[in-house]
Short mmCIF file of C-alpha atoms and ligand atoms in Angstrom, two decimals:
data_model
loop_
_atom_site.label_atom_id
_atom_site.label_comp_id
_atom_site.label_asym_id
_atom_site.label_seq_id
_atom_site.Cartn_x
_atom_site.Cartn_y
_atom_site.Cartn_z
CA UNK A 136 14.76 -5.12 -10.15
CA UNK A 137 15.03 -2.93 -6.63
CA UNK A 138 15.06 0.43 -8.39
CA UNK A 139 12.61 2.68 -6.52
CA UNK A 140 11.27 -0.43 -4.47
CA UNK A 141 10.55 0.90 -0.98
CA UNK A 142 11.42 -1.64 1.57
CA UNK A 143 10.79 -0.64 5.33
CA UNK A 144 13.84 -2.46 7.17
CA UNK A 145 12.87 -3.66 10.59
CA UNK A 146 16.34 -4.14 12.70
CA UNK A 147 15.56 -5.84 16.00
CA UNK A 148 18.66 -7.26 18.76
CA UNK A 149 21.53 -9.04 18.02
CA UNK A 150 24.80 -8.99 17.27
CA UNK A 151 24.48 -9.49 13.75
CA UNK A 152 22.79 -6.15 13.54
CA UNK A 153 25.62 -4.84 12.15
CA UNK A 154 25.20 -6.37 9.12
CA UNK A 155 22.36 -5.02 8.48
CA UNK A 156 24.66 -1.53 8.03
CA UNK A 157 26.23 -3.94 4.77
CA UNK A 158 22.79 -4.81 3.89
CA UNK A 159 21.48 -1.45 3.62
CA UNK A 160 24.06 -0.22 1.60
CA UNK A 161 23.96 -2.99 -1.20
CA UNK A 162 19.66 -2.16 -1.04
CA UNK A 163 20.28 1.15 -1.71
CA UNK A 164 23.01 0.15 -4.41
CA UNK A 165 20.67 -1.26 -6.05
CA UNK A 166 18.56 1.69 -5.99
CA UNK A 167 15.99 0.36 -3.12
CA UNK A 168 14.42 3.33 -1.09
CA UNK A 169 14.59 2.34 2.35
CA UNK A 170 12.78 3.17 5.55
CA UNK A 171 14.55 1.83 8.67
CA UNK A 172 12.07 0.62 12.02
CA UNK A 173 14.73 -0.39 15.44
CA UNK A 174 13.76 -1.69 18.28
CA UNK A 175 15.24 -0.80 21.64
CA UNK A 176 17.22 -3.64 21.71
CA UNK A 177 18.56 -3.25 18.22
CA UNK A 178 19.85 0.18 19.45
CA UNK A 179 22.25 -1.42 21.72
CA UNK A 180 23.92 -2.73 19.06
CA UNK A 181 23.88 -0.26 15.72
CA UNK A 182 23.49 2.79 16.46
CA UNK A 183 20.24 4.80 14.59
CA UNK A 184 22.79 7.67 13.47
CA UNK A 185 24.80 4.98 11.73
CA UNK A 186 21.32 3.42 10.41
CA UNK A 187 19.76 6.56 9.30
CA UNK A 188 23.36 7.73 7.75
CA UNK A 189 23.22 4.56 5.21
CA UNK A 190 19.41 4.84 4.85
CA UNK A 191 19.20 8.41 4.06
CA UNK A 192 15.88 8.15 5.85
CA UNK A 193 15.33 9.04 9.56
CA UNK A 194 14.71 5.62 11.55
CA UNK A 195 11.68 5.01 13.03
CA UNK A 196 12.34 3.75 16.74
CA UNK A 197 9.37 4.66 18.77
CA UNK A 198 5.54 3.68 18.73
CA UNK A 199 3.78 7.09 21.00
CA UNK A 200 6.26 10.20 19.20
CA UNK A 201 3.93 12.77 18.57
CA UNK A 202 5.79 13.73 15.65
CA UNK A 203 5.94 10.81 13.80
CA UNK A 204 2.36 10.51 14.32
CA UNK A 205 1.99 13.82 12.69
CA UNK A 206 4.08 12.94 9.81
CA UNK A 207 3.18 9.18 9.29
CA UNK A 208 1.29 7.43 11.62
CA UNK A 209 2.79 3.90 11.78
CA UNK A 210 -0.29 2.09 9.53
CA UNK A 211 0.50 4.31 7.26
CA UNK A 212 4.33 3.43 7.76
CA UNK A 213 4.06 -0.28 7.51
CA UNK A 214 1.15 0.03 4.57
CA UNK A 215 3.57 2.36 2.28
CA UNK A 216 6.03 -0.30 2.18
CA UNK A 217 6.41 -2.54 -0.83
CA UNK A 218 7.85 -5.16 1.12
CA UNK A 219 9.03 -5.41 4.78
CA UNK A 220 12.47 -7.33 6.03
CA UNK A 221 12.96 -7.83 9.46
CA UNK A 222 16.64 -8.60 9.44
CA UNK A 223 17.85 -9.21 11.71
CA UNK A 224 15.01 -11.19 13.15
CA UNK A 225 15.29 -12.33 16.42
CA UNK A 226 13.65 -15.07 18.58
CA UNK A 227 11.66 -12.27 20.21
CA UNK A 228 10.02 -10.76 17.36
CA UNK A 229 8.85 -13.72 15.51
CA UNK A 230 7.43 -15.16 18.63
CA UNK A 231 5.35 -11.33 18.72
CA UNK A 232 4.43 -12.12 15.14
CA UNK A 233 3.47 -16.04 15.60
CA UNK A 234 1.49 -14.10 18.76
CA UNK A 235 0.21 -10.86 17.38
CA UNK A 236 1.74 -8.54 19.62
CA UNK A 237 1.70 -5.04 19.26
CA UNK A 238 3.69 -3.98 21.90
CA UNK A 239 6.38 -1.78 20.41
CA UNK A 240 6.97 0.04 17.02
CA UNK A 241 8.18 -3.25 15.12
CA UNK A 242 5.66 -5.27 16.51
CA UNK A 243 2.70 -3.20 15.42
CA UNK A 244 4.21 -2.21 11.97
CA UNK A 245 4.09 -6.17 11.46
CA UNK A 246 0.94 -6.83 12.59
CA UNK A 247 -1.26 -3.96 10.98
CA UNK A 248 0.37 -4.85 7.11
CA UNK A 249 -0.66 -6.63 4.42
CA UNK A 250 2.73 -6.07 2.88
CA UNK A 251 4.78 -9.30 1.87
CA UNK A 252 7.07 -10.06 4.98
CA UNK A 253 10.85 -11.45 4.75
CA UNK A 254 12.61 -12.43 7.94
CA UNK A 255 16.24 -13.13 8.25
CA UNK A 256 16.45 -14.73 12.02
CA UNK A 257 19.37 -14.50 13.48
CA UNK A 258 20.25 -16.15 17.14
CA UNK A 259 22.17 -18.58 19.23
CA UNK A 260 21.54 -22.23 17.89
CA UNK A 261 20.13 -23.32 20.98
CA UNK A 262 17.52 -20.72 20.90
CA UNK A 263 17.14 -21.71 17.11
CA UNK A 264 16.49 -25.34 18.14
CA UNK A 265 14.38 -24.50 20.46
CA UNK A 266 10.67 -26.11 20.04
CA UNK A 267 9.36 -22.72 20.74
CA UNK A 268 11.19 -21.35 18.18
CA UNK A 269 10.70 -24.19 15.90
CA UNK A 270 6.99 -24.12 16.26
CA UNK A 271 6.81 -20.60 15.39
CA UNK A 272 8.78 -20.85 11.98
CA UNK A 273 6.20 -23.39 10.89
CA UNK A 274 3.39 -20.79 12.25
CA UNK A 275 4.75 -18.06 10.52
CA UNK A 276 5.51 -19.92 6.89
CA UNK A 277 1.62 -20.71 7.21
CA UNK A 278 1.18 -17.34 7.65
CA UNK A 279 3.00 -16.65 4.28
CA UNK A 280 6.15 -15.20 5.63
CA UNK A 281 9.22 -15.69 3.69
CA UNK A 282 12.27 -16.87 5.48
CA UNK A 283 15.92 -16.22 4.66
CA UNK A 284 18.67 -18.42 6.73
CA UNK A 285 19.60 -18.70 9.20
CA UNK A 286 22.82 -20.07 8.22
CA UNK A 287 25.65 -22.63 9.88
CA UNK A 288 28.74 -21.31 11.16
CA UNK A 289 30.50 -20.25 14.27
CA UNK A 290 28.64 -17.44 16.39
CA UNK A 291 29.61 -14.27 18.55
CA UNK A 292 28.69 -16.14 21.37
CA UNK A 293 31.75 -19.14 21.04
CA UNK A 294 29.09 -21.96 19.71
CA UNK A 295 28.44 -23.00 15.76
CA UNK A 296 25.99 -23.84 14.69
CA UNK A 297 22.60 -22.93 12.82
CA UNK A 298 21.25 -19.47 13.35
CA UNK A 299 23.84 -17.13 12.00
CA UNK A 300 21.89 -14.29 9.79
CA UNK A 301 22.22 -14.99 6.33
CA UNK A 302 24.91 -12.58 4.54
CA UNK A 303 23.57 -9.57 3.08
CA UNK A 304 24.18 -10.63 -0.02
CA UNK A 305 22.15 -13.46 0.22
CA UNK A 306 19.42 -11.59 1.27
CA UNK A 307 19.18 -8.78 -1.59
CA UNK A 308 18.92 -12.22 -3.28
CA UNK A 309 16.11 -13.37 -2.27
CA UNK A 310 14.61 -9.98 -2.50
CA UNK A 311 15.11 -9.68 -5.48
CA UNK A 312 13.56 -13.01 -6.30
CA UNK A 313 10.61 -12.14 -3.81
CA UNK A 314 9.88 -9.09 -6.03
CA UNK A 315 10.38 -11.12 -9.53
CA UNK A 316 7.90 -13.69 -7.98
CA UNK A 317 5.65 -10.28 -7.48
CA UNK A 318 5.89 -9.11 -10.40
CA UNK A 319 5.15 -12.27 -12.36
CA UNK A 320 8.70 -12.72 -13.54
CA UNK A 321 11.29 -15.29 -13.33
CA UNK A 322 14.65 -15.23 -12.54
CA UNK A 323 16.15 -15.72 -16.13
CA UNK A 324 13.30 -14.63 -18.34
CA UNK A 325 14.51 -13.04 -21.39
CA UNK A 326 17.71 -14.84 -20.95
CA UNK A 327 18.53 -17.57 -23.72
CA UNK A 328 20.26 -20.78 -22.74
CA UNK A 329 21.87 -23.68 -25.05
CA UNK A 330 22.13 -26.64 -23.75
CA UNK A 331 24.20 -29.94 -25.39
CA UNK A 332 22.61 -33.39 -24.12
CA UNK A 333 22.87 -37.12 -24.82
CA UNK A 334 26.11 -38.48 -26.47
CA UNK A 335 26.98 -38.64 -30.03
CA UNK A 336 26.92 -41.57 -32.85
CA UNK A 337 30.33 -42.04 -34.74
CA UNK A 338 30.10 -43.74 -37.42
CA UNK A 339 31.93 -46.82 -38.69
CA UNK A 340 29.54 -47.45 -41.71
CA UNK A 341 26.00 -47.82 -42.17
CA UNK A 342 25.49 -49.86 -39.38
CA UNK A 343 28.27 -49.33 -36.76
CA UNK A 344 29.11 -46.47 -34.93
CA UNK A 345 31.33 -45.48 -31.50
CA UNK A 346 29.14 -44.12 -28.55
CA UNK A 347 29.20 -44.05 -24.91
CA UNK A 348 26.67 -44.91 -22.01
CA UNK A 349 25.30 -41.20 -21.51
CA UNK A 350 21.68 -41.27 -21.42
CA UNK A 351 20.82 -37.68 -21.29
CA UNK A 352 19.08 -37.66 -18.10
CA UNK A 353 21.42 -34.60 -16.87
CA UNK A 354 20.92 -32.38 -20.05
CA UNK A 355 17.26 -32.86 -20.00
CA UNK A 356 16.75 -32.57 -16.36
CA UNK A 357 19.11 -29.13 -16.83
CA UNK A 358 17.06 -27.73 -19.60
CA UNK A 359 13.77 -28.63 -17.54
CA UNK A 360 14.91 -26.46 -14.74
CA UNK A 361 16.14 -23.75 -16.67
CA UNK A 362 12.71 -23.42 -18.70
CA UNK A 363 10.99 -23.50 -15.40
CA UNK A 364 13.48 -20.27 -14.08
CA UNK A 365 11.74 -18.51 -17.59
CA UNK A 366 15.08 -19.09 -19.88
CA UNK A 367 14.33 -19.43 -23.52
CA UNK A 368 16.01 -22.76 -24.05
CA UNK A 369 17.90 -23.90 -27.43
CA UNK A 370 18.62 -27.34 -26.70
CA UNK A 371 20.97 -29.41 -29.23
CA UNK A 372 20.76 -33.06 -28.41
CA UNK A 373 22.62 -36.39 -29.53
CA UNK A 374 20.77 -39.61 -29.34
CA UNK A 375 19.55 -39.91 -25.46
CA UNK A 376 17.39 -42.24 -23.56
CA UNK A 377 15.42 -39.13 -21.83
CA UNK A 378 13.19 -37.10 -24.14
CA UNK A 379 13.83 -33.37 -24.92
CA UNK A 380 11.41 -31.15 -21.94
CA UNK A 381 8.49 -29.90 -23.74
CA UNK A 382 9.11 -26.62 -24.39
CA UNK A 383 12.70 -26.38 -25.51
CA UNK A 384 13.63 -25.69 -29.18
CA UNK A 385 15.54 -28.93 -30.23
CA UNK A 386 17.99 -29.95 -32.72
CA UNK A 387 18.88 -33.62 -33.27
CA UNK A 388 22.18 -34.54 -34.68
CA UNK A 389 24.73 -37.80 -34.57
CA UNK A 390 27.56 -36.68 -34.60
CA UNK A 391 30.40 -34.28 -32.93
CA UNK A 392 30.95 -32.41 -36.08
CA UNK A 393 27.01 -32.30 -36.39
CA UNK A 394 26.77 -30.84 -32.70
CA UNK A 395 29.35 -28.39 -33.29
CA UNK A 396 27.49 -27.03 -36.33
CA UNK A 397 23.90 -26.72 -34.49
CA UNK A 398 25.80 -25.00 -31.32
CA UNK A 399 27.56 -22.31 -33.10
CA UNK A 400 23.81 -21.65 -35.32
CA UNK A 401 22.32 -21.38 -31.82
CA UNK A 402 24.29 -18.64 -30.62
CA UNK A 403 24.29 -16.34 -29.51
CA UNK A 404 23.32 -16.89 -25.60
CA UNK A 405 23.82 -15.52 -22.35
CA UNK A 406 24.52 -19.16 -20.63
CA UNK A 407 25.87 -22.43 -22.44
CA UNK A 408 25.74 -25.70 -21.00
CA UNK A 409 27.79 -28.27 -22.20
CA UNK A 410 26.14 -31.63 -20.57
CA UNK A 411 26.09 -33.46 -24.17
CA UNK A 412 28.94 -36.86 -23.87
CA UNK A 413 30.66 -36.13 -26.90
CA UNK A 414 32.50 -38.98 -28.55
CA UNK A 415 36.45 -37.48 -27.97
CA UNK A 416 37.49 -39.65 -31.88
CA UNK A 417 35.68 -40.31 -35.30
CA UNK A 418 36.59 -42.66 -37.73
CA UNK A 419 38.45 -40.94 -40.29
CA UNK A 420 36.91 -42.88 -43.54
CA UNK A 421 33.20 -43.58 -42.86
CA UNK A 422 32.61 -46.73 -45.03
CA UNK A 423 29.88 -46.12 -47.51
CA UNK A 424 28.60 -49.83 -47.22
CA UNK A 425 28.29 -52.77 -44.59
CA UNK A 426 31.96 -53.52 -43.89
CA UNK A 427 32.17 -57.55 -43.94
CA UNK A 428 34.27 -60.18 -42.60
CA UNK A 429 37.57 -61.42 -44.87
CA UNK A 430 38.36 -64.71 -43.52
CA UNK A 431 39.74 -63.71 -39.93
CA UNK A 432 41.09 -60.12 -41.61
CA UNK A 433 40.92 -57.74 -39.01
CA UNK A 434 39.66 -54.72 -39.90
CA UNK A 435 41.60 -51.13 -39.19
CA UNK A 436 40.17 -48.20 -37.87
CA UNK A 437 42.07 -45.00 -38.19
CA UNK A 438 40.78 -42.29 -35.83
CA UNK A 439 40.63 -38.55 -36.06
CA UNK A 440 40.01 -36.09 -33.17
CA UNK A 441 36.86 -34.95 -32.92
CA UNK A 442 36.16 -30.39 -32.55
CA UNK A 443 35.62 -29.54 -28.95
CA UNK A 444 32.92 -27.83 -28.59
CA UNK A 445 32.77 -26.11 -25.76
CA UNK A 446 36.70 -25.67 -25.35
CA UNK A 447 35.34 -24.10 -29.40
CA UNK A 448 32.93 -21.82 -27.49
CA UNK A 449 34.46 -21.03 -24.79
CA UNK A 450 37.17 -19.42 -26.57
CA UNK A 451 35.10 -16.91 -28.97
CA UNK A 452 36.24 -13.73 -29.46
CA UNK A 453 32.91 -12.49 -30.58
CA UNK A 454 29.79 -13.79 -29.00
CA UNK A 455 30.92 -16.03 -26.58
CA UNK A 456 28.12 -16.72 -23.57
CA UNK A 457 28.41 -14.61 -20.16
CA UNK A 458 28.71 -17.85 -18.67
CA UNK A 459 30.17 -21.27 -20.09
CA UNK A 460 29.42 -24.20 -18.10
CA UNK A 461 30.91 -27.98 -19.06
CA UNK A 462 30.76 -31.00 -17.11
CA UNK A 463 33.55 -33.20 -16.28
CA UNK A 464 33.15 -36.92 -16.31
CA UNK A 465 36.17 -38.49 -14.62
CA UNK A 466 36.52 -41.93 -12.85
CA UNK A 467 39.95 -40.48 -10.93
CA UNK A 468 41.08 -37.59 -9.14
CA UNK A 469 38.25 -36.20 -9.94
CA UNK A 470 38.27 -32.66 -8.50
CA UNK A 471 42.38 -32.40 -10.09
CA UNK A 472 41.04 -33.15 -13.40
CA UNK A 473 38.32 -31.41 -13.17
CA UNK A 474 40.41 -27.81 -12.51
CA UNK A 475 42.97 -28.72 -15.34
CA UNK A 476 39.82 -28.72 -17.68
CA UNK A 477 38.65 -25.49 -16.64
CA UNK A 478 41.60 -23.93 -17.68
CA UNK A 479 42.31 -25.73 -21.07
CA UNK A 480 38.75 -25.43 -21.92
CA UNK A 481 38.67 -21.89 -20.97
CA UNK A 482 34.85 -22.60 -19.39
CA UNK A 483 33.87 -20.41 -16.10
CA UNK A 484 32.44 -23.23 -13.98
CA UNK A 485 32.92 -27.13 -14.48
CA UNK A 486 30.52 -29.56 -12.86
CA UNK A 487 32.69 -32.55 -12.16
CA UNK A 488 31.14 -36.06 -11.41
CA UNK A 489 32.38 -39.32 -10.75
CA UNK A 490 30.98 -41.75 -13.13
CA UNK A 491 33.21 -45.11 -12.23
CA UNK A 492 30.59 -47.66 -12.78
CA UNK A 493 30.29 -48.50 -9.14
CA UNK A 494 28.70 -45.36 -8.80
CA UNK A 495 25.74 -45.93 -11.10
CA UNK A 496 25.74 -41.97 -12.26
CA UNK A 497 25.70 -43.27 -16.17
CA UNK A 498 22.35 -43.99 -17.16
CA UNK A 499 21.39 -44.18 -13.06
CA UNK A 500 18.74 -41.14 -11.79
CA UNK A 501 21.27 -39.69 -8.98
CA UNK A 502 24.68 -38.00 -9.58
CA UNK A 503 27.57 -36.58 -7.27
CA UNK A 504 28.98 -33.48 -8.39
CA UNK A 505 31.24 -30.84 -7.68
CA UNK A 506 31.20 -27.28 -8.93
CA UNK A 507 34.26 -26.12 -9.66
CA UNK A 508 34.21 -21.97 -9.93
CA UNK A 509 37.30 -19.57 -10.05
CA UNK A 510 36.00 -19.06 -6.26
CA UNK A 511 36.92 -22.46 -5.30
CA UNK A 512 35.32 -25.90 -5.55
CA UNK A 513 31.53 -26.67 -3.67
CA UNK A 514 31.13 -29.73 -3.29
CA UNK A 515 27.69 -31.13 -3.03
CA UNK A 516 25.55 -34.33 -1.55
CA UNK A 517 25.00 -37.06 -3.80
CA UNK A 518 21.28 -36.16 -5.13
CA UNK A 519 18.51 -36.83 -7.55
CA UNK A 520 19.80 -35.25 -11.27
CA UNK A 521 16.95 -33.02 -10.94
CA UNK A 522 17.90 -31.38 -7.41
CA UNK A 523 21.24 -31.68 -9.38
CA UNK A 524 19.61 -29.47 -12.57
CA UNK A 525 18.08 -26.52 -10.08
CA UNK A 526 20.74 -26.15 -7.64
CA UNK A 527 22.94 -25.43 -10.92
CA UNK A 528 20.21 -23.49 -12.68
CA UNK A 529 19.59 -21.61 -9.33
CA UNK A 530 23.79 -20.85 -9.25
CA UNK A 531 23.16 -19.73 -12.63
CA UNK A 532 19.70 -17.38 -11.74
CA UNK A 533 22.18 -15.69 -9.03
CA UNK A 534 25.12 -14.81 -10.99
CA UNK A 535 22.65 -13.58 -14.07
CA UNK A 536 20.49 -11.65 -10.98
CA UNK A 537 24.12 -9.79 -10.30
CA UNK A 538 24.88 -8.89 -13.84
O1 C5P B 207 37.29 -33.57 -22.38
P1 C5P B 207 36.01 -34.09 -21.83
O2 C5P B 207 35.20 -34.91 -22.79
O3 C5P B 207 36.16 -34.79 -20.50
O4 C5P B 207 35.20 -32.76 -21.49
C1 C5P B 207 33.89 -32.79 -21.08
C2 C5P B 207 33.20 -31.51 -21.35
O5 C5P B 207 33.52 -31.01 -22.64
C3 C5P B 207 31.72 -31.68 -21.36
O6 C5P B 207 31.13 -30.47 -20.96
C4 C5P B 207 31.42 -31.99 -22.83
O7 C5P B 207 30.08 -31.66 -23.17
C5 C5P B 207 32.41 -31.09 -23.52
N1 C5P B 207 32.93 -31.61 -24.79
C6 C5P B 207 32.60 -30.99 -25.97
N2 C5P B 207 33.11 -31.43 -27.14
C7 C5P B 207 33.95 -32.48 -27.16
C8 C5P B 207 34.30 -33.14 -25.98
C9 C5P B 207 33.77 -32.68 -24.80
O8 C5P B 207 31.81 -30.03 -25.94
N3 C5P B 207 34.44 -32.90 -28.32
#
């Protein structure tokens, strides 16, 4: 997505400056072409041998040289850029920008563009607070700048708080999803995605069957979000409460067996989603016809184990999805059970969720998850299913982005 992408890289003051060293060398990684712009104070932190070393590019560090006039004047400069990333930014510049100063060599190059504009501030968290500061962030999103961070954490100068830069990484990120959004593209089109929803029907016999209180909402909501990131979506449902999105390709079945079947005809995928509340037992014998009372007889029910799918999946040799996801619905030690069923399952991520019915998660519209990765477990506010659905679909966008 950044091959042959010319970004002009404006570094202004601050300590985090040096990161912008890391930054440049993932950009160019990626095969960005990049054309660094410091400002004086940015100097005093990186120096512009280091810059232009990574870059491959000269920097740019003066407005009135004669030379760079004569080569490319600094319209020209700003105006050959595909997009323009002030990282870091500081207080300073975007108050220049909210103000339309043209004072110095970064100032002007932002004001005489039309070129999309990413900042990544970066400053002390007073300074971030500030209402000065605070006004001009709303200023500057009207004026359709994109904004990357700043992040929490501690800071060179002894407090934590917000205004850390956001990590390099983060930001050849979002650049990359600022030129998708260019280009008309999404961040998984051309990827396929399966997803398993709703619960499954057991039968006992014609009339009775074993089922659980899933309603779906999660599956849907997860299928929903990853249409909208572009993903072809082969959704294979159980009965549910909460309709299929328009959109997806569905397949309706009862049972586990059933669900099983439709999965593996699915494949194959790039991301699998196991959301679907499978029933964990069948009954062994289905009874062909009504099964009736005998006179206070009590009926027995021998059970079988039902196929697990996505432990099934997960373990492919051949085909198996770049990423298997399942879910984890526990109601104790929760994040404990969760990891052990990682591993047996042999899935890369588990989203783990108390549903003890005090919480109201089954069949309710909000869920508390954590998302349990071989990096460690994130865990994250209790939230509506569909914030739930795109912070996991955007997890999924960034890994599939890195690929
Ligand atoms: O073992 P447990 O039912 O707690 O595991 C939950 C996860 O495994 C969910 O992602 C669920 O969709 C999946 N699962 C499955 N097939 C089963 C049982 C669970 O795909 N038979």
């Amino acid at each position: 997505m950044l091959v042959n992408r010319r970004i002009l890289l404006i570094i202004t003051g601050g300590i985090s400056a040096f990161k912008s060293l890391d930054l440049i060398r993932r950009l160019r990684g990626k095969g960005a072409l990049i054309t660094p712009v410091m400002t004086a104070a940015a100097a005093e932190f990186v120096t512009p041998l280091s810059v232009s070393a990574l870059a491959g590019q000269k920097v740019y560090q003066d407005l009135f040289n004669l030379t760079d006039e004569a080569e490319m004047g600094h319209i020209e400069l700003s105006r050959s850029a595909d997009l323009i990333v002030v990282a870091p930014a500081s207080a300073d510049v975007m108050a220049k920008m909210v103000a339309g100063h043209a004072n110095d060599l970064a100032s002007t190059l932002l004001l005489a563009t039309d070129t999309p504009v990413l900042v990544a501030p970066a400053m002390n968290v007073r300074m971030w607070h500030h209402p000065a500061t605070q006004r001009n962030i709303v200023r500057l999103s009207e004026d359709n700048i994109h904004f990357v961070g700043p992040n929490q954490g501690d800071m060179a100068c002894g407090e934590s708080g917000l205004g850390r830069m956001a990590e390099p990484m983060e930001i050849v990120k979002t650049i990359d999803q600022l030129f998708m959004d260019m280009d008309g593209k999404k961040p998984l089109s051309g990827k396929r995605a399966l997803v398993t929803s709703g619960r499954t029907h057991e039968p006992i016999d014609p009339v009775r069957y074993i089922a659980n209180r899933s309603s779906g909402a999660q599956g849907s909501a997860i299928a929903n979000a990853l249409l909208s990131a572009g993903a072809e979506v082969e959704f294979v449902t159980g009965p549910a409460d909460v309709a299929p999105p328009v959109g997806v390709q569905v397949t309706r079945v009862q049972t586990a067996k059933e669900m099983l079947k439709a999965v593996e005809a699915a494949l194959p995928c790039d991301v699998a989603i196991f959301a679907a509340a499978v029933a964990d037992w069948r009954v062994v014998v289905e009874n062909d016809s009504k099964m009736k009372k005998e006179n206070g007889k009590l009926p027995i029910l021998e059970f079988a184990e039902n196929p697990d799918i996505l432990s099934t999946v997960a373990h492919r040799d051949v085909g198996r999805p770049a990423l298997v996801i399942g879910f984890a619905a526990e109601t104790d030690n929760i994040v404990k059970n969760a990891c052990a069923k990682l591993d047996k399952k042999g899935c890369d991520w588990i989203v783990a969720n108390d549903v003890s019915p005090e919480t109201g998660v089954m069949g309710g519209n909000e869920n508390a998850v954590h998302l349990i990765t071989a990096q460690g477990v994130d865990t994250w506010d209790r939230m509506g299913k569909t914030k739930v659905a795109e912070r996991l679909v955007q997890k999924i966008s960034d890994v599939m982005v890195e690929e």
